[in-house]
XYZ file of C-alpha atoms in Angstrom:
407
model
C -6.088 1.468 23.739
C -5.681 -2.517 22.879
C -7.925 -1.344 20.686
C -6.360 1.449 19.047
C -2.520 -0.838 19.070
C -4.590 -3.601 17.056
C -5.952 -0.908 14.326
C -2.396 0.348 14.341
C -0.513 -3.126 13.752
C -3.717 -3.258 11.074
C -3.410 -0.173 9.627
C 0.464 -0.500 9.479
C 0.043 -4.203 7.778
C -2.314 -2.610 5.232
C 0.194 0.092 4.678
C 3.358 -2.861 4.011
C 0.589 -4.553 1.396
C 0.029 -1.589 -0.089
C 3.616 -0.528 -0.655
C 4.002 -3.905 -1.633
C 1.973 -4.376 -4.035
C 2.697 -0.521 -5.502
C 6.255 -1.807 -5.916
C 4.887 -4.622 -7.946
C 2.963 -2.267 -9.427
C 6.196 0.486 -10.383
C 7.905 -2.984 -11.493
C 4.950 -3.852 -13.937
C 4.917 -0.636 -15.423
C 9.131 -0.342 -15.495
C 8.672 -3.769 -17.443
C 5.981 -2.672 -19.881
C 7.907 0.525 -21.104
C 10.753 -0.992 -21.180
C 8.798 -4.813 -23.199
C 6.401 -1.259 -25.269
C 9.854 0.748 -26.212
C 11.906 -2.499 -27.598
C 8.787 -3.513 -29.415
C 8.952 0.253 -30.840
C 12.437 -0.050 -31.834
C 11.898 -3.389 -33.308
C 8.553 -2.491 -35.264
C 10.666 1.038 -36.843
C 13.531 -1.234 -37.958
C 10.733 -3.530 -38.890
C 8.852 -0.837 -40.962
C 12.257 0.693 -42.160
C 13.926 -2.558 -43.238
C 10.044 -3.070 -45.065
C 10.345 0.118 -46.938
C 13.754 -0.442 -48.195
C 12.369 -3.973 -49.362
C 10.139 -2.510 -51.420
C 12.025 0.216 -52.932
C 14.449 -2.668 -53.529
C 11.439 -4.524 -55.413
C 10.562 -0.977 -57.232
C 13.634 -0.293 -58.121
C 13.666 -4.556 -59.250
C 10.563 -4.625 -61.084
C 11.758 -0.980 -62.542
C 14.564 -2.999 -63.858
C 12.024 -5.683 -64.853
C 10.057 -3.543 -66.734
C 13.418 -1.721 -68.618
C 14.775 -5.346 -69.148
C 10.670 -6.664 -70.429
C 10.643 -3.179 -73.354
C 14.150 -4.264 -73.918
C 13.318 -8.031 -74.808
C 10.517 -6.428 -76.742
C 12.651 -4.300 -78.318
C 15.251 -7.020 -78.964
C 12.390 -9.388 -80.164
C 11.181 -6.508 -82.760
C 14.470 -6.417 -84.135
C 15.582 -10.098 -83.630
C 17.013 -9.985 -86.563
C 19.837 -7.335 -86.011
C 20.170 -8.237 -82.322
C 20.078 -11.969 -81.901
C 23.912 -11.045 -80.214
C 22.365 -8.689 -77.992
C 19.271 -10.586 -76.997
C 21.903 -13.388 -75.556
C 23.432 -10.871 -74.057
C 20.951 -9.877 -72.097
C 18.751 -13.076 -71.064
C 21.637 -14.025 -68.188
C 20.736 -10.090 -66.922
C 16.981 -10.802 -67.608
C 17.522 -14.218 -65.626
C 19.263 -12.538 -62.674
C 16.994 -9.548 -62.749
C 13.516 -12.106 -61.973
C 15.735 -14.128 -59.032
C 16.520 -10.587 -57.457
C 12.629 -9.820 -57.798
C 11.652 -13.348 -56.967
C 14.263 -12.559 -53.675
C 12.545 -9.383 -52.943
C 9.048 -10.469 -52.712
C 10.083 -13.767 -50.320
C 11.655 -10.938 -48.145
C 8.593 -8.521 -48.780
C 6.547 -11.833 -47.235
C 8.786 -12.758 -44.461
C 8.813 -8.660 -43.607
C 4.982 -8.283 -43.323
C 5.307 -11.810 -41.386
C 7.491 -11.268 -38.781
C 5.543 -7.416 -38.644
C 2.444 -9.384 -37.719
C 3.927 -11.424 -35.056
C 5.345 -8.523 -33.775
C 1.534 -6.590 -33.809
C 0.034 -9.549 -32.565
C 2.759 -9.419 -29.439
C 2.323 -5.510 -29.315
C -1.612 -6.441 -28.953
C -0.730 -9.248 -26.267
C 1.319 -6.491 -24.110
C -1.594 -4.314 -24.703
C -3.890 -6.905 -23.171
C -1.698 -7.679 -20.357
C -1.494 -3.613 -19.619
C -5.113 -3.180 -19.508
C -5.817 -6.745 -17.142
C -3.057 -5.030 -14.969
C -5.008 -1.537 -15.032
C -8.026 -3.778 -14.086
C -6.023 -5.447 -11.427
C -4.775 -1.325 -10.252
C -8.232 -0.260 -10.168
C -10.128 -2.494 -7.469
C -6.584 -1.571 -5.202
C -6.734 2.397 -5.206
C -11.174 2.078 -4.844
C -9.630 0.093 -1.481
C -7.203 2.262 -0.963
C -9.975 5.610 -1.031
C -12.727 3.585 0.887
C -9.537 2.851 3.768
C -8.971 6.958 3.196
C -12.589 7.446 3.967
C -13.273 5.436 6.283
C -10.429 7.096 8.047
C -11.244 10.408 7.744
C -14.857 9.342 9.475
C -12.754 8.343 12.166
C -10.896 11.991 12.594
C -14.094 13.412 12.368
C -15.679 10.829 15.489
C -11.848 11.417 17.256
C -11.853 15.292 16.587
C -15.934 15.905 17.671
C -14.503 13.435 20.411
C -11.674 15.612 21.722
C -13.797 18.713 20.921
C -16.147 17.156 23.240
C -13.646 16.145 26.163
C -11.896 19.956 25.473
C -15.077 21.082 26.774
C -15.384 19.345 29.281
C -12.007 20.319 30.529
C -12.827 23.791 30.500
C -15.707 23.076 32.288
C -14.124 21.057 35.022
C -12.035 23.984 35.233
C -14.591 26.874 35.684
C -16.160 24.525 38.568
C -11.950 24.000 39.847
C -11.980 27.609 39.619
C -14.965 28.971 41.508
C -14.166 25.430 43.734
C -10.509 27.180 43.648
C -12.187 30.680 44.597
C -14.370 28.939 47.327
C -11.034 27.533 48.879
C -9.599 30.807 49.208
C -12.913 32.117 50.515
C -12.963 29.021 53.051
C -9.630 29.589 53.746
C -10.102 33.729 54.517
C -13.239 32.547 56.890
C -10.839 29.250 58.975
C -8.823 32.120 58.900
C -10.682 34.615 61.082
C -12.350 31.243 62.689
C -8.672 30.510 63.298
C -8.125 33.783 65.005
C -11.210 33.820 66.524
C -10.402 30.908 68.071
C -6.861 32.276 69.695
C -9.342 35.380 70.518
C -11.716 33.202 72.176
C -9.029 31.106 74.244
C -6.848 33.910 74.743
C -10.220 35.789 76.518
C -11.043 31.363 78.490
C -7.671 31.792 79.927
C -8.216 35.766 80.707
C -11.445 34.371 82.018
C -9.739 30.955 83.718
C -7.440 33.383 85.113
C -9.451 36.005 86.582
C -11.831 33.062 87.732
C -8.722 32.062 89.118
C -8.700 35.150 91.260
C -12.087 35.252 91.810
C -11.403 32.382 93.862
C -8.676 32.988 95.948
C -10.604 36.418 96.530
C -13.360 34.330 97.593
C -11.806 31.906 99.979
C -10.101 35.316 101.394
C -13.778 36.526 101.538
C -14.570 33.144 103.309
C -12.048 32.963 105.895
C -12.355 36.639 106.569
C -16.029 35.717 106.656
C -15.931 32.892 108.820
C -13.211 35.613 110.854
C -15.821 37.929 111.308
C -18.518 35.969 111.963
C -16.562 34.075 114.948
C -15.440 38.591 115.921
C -19.504 38.668 114.923
C -20.592 39.565 118.417
C -17.746 41.814 119.047
C -16.915 43.524 115.433
C -20.367 45.214 114.392
C -18.513 46.754 111.549
C -16.994 43.369 110.558
C -20.444 41.668 110.140
C -20.986 44.261 108.107
C -18.397 43.265 106.099
C -18.268 39.468 105.708
C -21.952 40.414 104.780
C -20.248 42.832 101.843
C -17.520 40.014 101.313
C -20.749 37.261 100.750
C -22.750 39.515 98.478
C -19.576 39.623 96.277
C -18.545 36.241 96.578
C -22.222 35.300 95.189
C -21.776 37.813 92.166
C -18.365 36.300 91.356
C -20.168 32.513 91.001
C -22.633 34.439 88.411
C -19.887 36.105 86.622
C -17.744 32.771 86.731
C -21.115 30.982 84.870
C -21.239 33.211 82.733
C -18.293 33.382 80.868
C -18.111 29.458 81.319
C -21.328 29.248 79.002
C -19.387 31.838 76.558
C -16.168 29.606 76.386
C -18.975 26.447 75.923
C -20.800 28.465 72.855
C -16.992 29.698 71.628
C -15.463 26.019 71.404
C -19.126 24.975 69.934
C -18.340 27.765 66.879
C -14.868 26.444 66.444
C -15.337 23.131 66.241
C -18.127 24.062 63.132
C -15.613 26.170 61.589
C -13.037 22.715 61.868
C -15.906 20.811 60.293
C -16.596 22.863 57.153
C -12.862 23.379 56.372
C -12.289 20.062 56.409
C -15.384 19.647 53.958
C -13.871 22.582 51.756
C -10.331 20.652 51.794
C -12.228 17.563 50.498
C -14.397 19.065 47.942
C -10.765 20.684 46.412
C -8.837 17.105 46.512
C -12.177 15.636 44.679
C -12.298 18.499 41.962
C -8.805 18.318 41.151
C -8.913 14.535 41.526
C -11.923 15.016 38.218
C -9.950 17.629 36.760
C -6.594 15.442 36.525
C -8.560 12.490 35.242
C -10.216 14.659 32.123
C -6.896 16.363 31.458
C -5.637 13.036 30.923
C -8.538 11.271 28.827
C -8.165 14.851 26.334
C -4.714 14.085 26.161
C -5.336 10.318 25.558
C -7.679 11.641 22.767
C -5.406 14.130 21.520
C -2.941 11.744 20.840
C -4.827 9.250 19.593
C -6.729 12.131 16.938
C -2.603 13.082 16.440
C -2.317 8.766 15.603
C -5.777 9.328 13.470
C -4.094 12.553 11.278
C -1.149 10.761 10.871
C -2.355 7.239 9.368
C -4.946 10.086 7.398
C -1.928 11.734 5.487
C -0.052 8.660 5.208
C -3.015 6.565 3.287
C -3.388 10.294 1.383
C -0.008 9.795 0.164
C -0.309 6.094 -0.837
C -3.484 6.756 -2.591
C -1.621 9.891 -4.392
C 0.885 7.578 -5.780
C -1.598 4.479 -6.885
C -3.296 7.706 -8.958
C 0.110 8.545 -10.345
C 1.067 4.799 -11.283
C -2.605 3.983 -12.689
C -1.959 7.940 -14.472
C 1.711 6.973 -16.043
C -0.565 3.038 -16.391
C -2.834 4.663 -18.834
C -0.305 7.367 -20.368
C 1.760 4.028 -21.030
C -1.273 2.461 -22.621
C -2.545 5.146 -24.540
C 1.053 5.405 -26.227
C 0.429 1.505 -27.333
C -2.929 2.193 -28.507
C -0.740 4.703 -30.931
C -2.298 8.429 -29.858
C -1.932 10.909 -31.989
C 0.922 14.008 -31.024
C 0.842 17.176 -32.187
C 4.261 19.121 -31.580
C 5.206 22.886 -32.279
C 8.338 24.245 -32.916
C 9.279 28.242 -32.309
C 11.443 29.607 -35.484
C 14.092 31.974 -34.744
C 13.751 35.798 -35.930
C 14.828 36.019 -39.014
C 17.418 38.409 -40.035
C 14.188 40.865 -41.515
C 12.806 41.034 -38.116
C 12.656 42.733 -34.806
C 15.443 40.258 -32.525
C 12.933 41.531 -29.326
C 10.033 39.363 -30.643
C 10.542 37.346 -28.420
C 10.175 40.121 -25.323
C 8.622 42.749 -26.542
C 6.085 43.799 -29.718
C 2.917 42.062 -28.357
C -0.271 43.075 -26.573
C -2.376 46.217 -26.573
C 0.966 48.727 -25.991
C 3.273 46.065 -27.527
C 4.885 45.378 -24.015
C 4.340 41.775 -23.997
C 6.191 39.244 -26.150
C 4.300 37.727 -29.076
C 5.325 33.936 -28.069
C 6.043 32.903 -24.152
C 6.572 29.675 -23.821
C 5.622 28.218 -20.414
C 8.153 26.653 -18.834
C 7.790 26.141 -14.943
C 4.583 24.291 -13.888
C 2.872 21.715 -15.117
C 2.233 22.789 -18.452
C 5.879 23.351 -18.579
C 6.945 22.832 -22.385
C 3.648 22.172 -23.603
C 2.077 25.462 -23.178
C 2.203 28.741 -25.824
C 0.691 31.578 -25.487
C 0.505 34.646 -28.589
C -0.652 38.165 -27.933
C -0.966 39.709 -31.902
C 0.211 43.074 -31.532
C -2.641 45.998 -30.566
C -5.058 43.240 -29.218
C -5.818 43.208 -25.712
C -6.264 39.804 -25.500
C -3.870 36.675 -25.086
C -4.394 32.790 -26.836
C -2.674 29.926 -25.357
C -2.219 27.012 -27.331
C -1.631 23.656 -25.857
C 0.364 20.785 -27.259
C 1.930 17.557 -26.638
C 5.558 19.538 -26.465
C 6.935 22.666 -27.476
C 10.068 23.340 -28.832
C 11.282 26.826 -28.345
C 13.690 29.264 -30.684
C 16.969 27.748 -28.960
C 15.862 24.512 -29.494
C 18.102 22.120 -31.759
C 16.811 20.337 -34.665
C 17.446 16.294 -33.204
């Protein structure tokens, strides 16, 4: 129990640490996304500004070329256009100044763009380092998950063993109950037999008392007959007969005493067997209760390990989600090539039901069907050519349907 409590505390602590680490990873990922978005916006603005500056430089260069052409033309016609040359000279100077300014702005924009690219490179390196730091955590969580699964398997095996043992004990207990019921029936029969024997003993005792009374009467009569033996010959004969009856009664009394002792011995043996059966039944019940308690404890431990396993699997899935999100962020920072697809609405000359019928072998399938649910929602397009028995699936980074806006 102490070990289970210690394991539970250690698991809770590890779970809290993993939760804190996952929260920190989420915050770092959110910060990385925000920084990447800001950097992307800044790069886009810098690129737009550089494009505008390049356009301005091209315009200025064109103006400069035209101005130089005008100057050459004016030089060729210097004799006729001295006034025109004097008028165009300030414009030429201003144009040259604008060209130099545009060149300086373009150089500055390139410098800023290079700095932003360097900053993005550093952020990409930091994101890679963070991903490398998260991979050991994910591997550690995977190892803990495997360990928890192994412990769950061991606990399940122990539970099955204890359940089998409990079933065996229950079978033994059932057999013991049967033996106990048989012993109870035998005990009941023995008690009935004892009752009968006690009744017979009581009857025998009463008969004995009657016989002893008859014997006493016979003795008295014998003594009286002996006193009158000489006077009455018939009385002597009766006395002899009474003496014979007394001897027979004594013999019958001895037989009844021996039977009573045998029945008492059998009753004592039956009572001893009944006590042994009751003790065996109590011992079996105690063992069954102990096995049930052990099985309940193992089942509780198994349930706890299953909950712990589910929690570890949830943490592992969350870590995989965070890892996937960071991987996607890194790939976006690297600059993936994204492919988009847009399904145009049907023209006036086309069948407006093309979105529902017209495709497939029998024309009962839509020509184009956009997946709107599941993992590939908004990224999968199924094409069913008219008269064709097979459909074709195409996957894109994003698919815009017929009702999608232009922006």
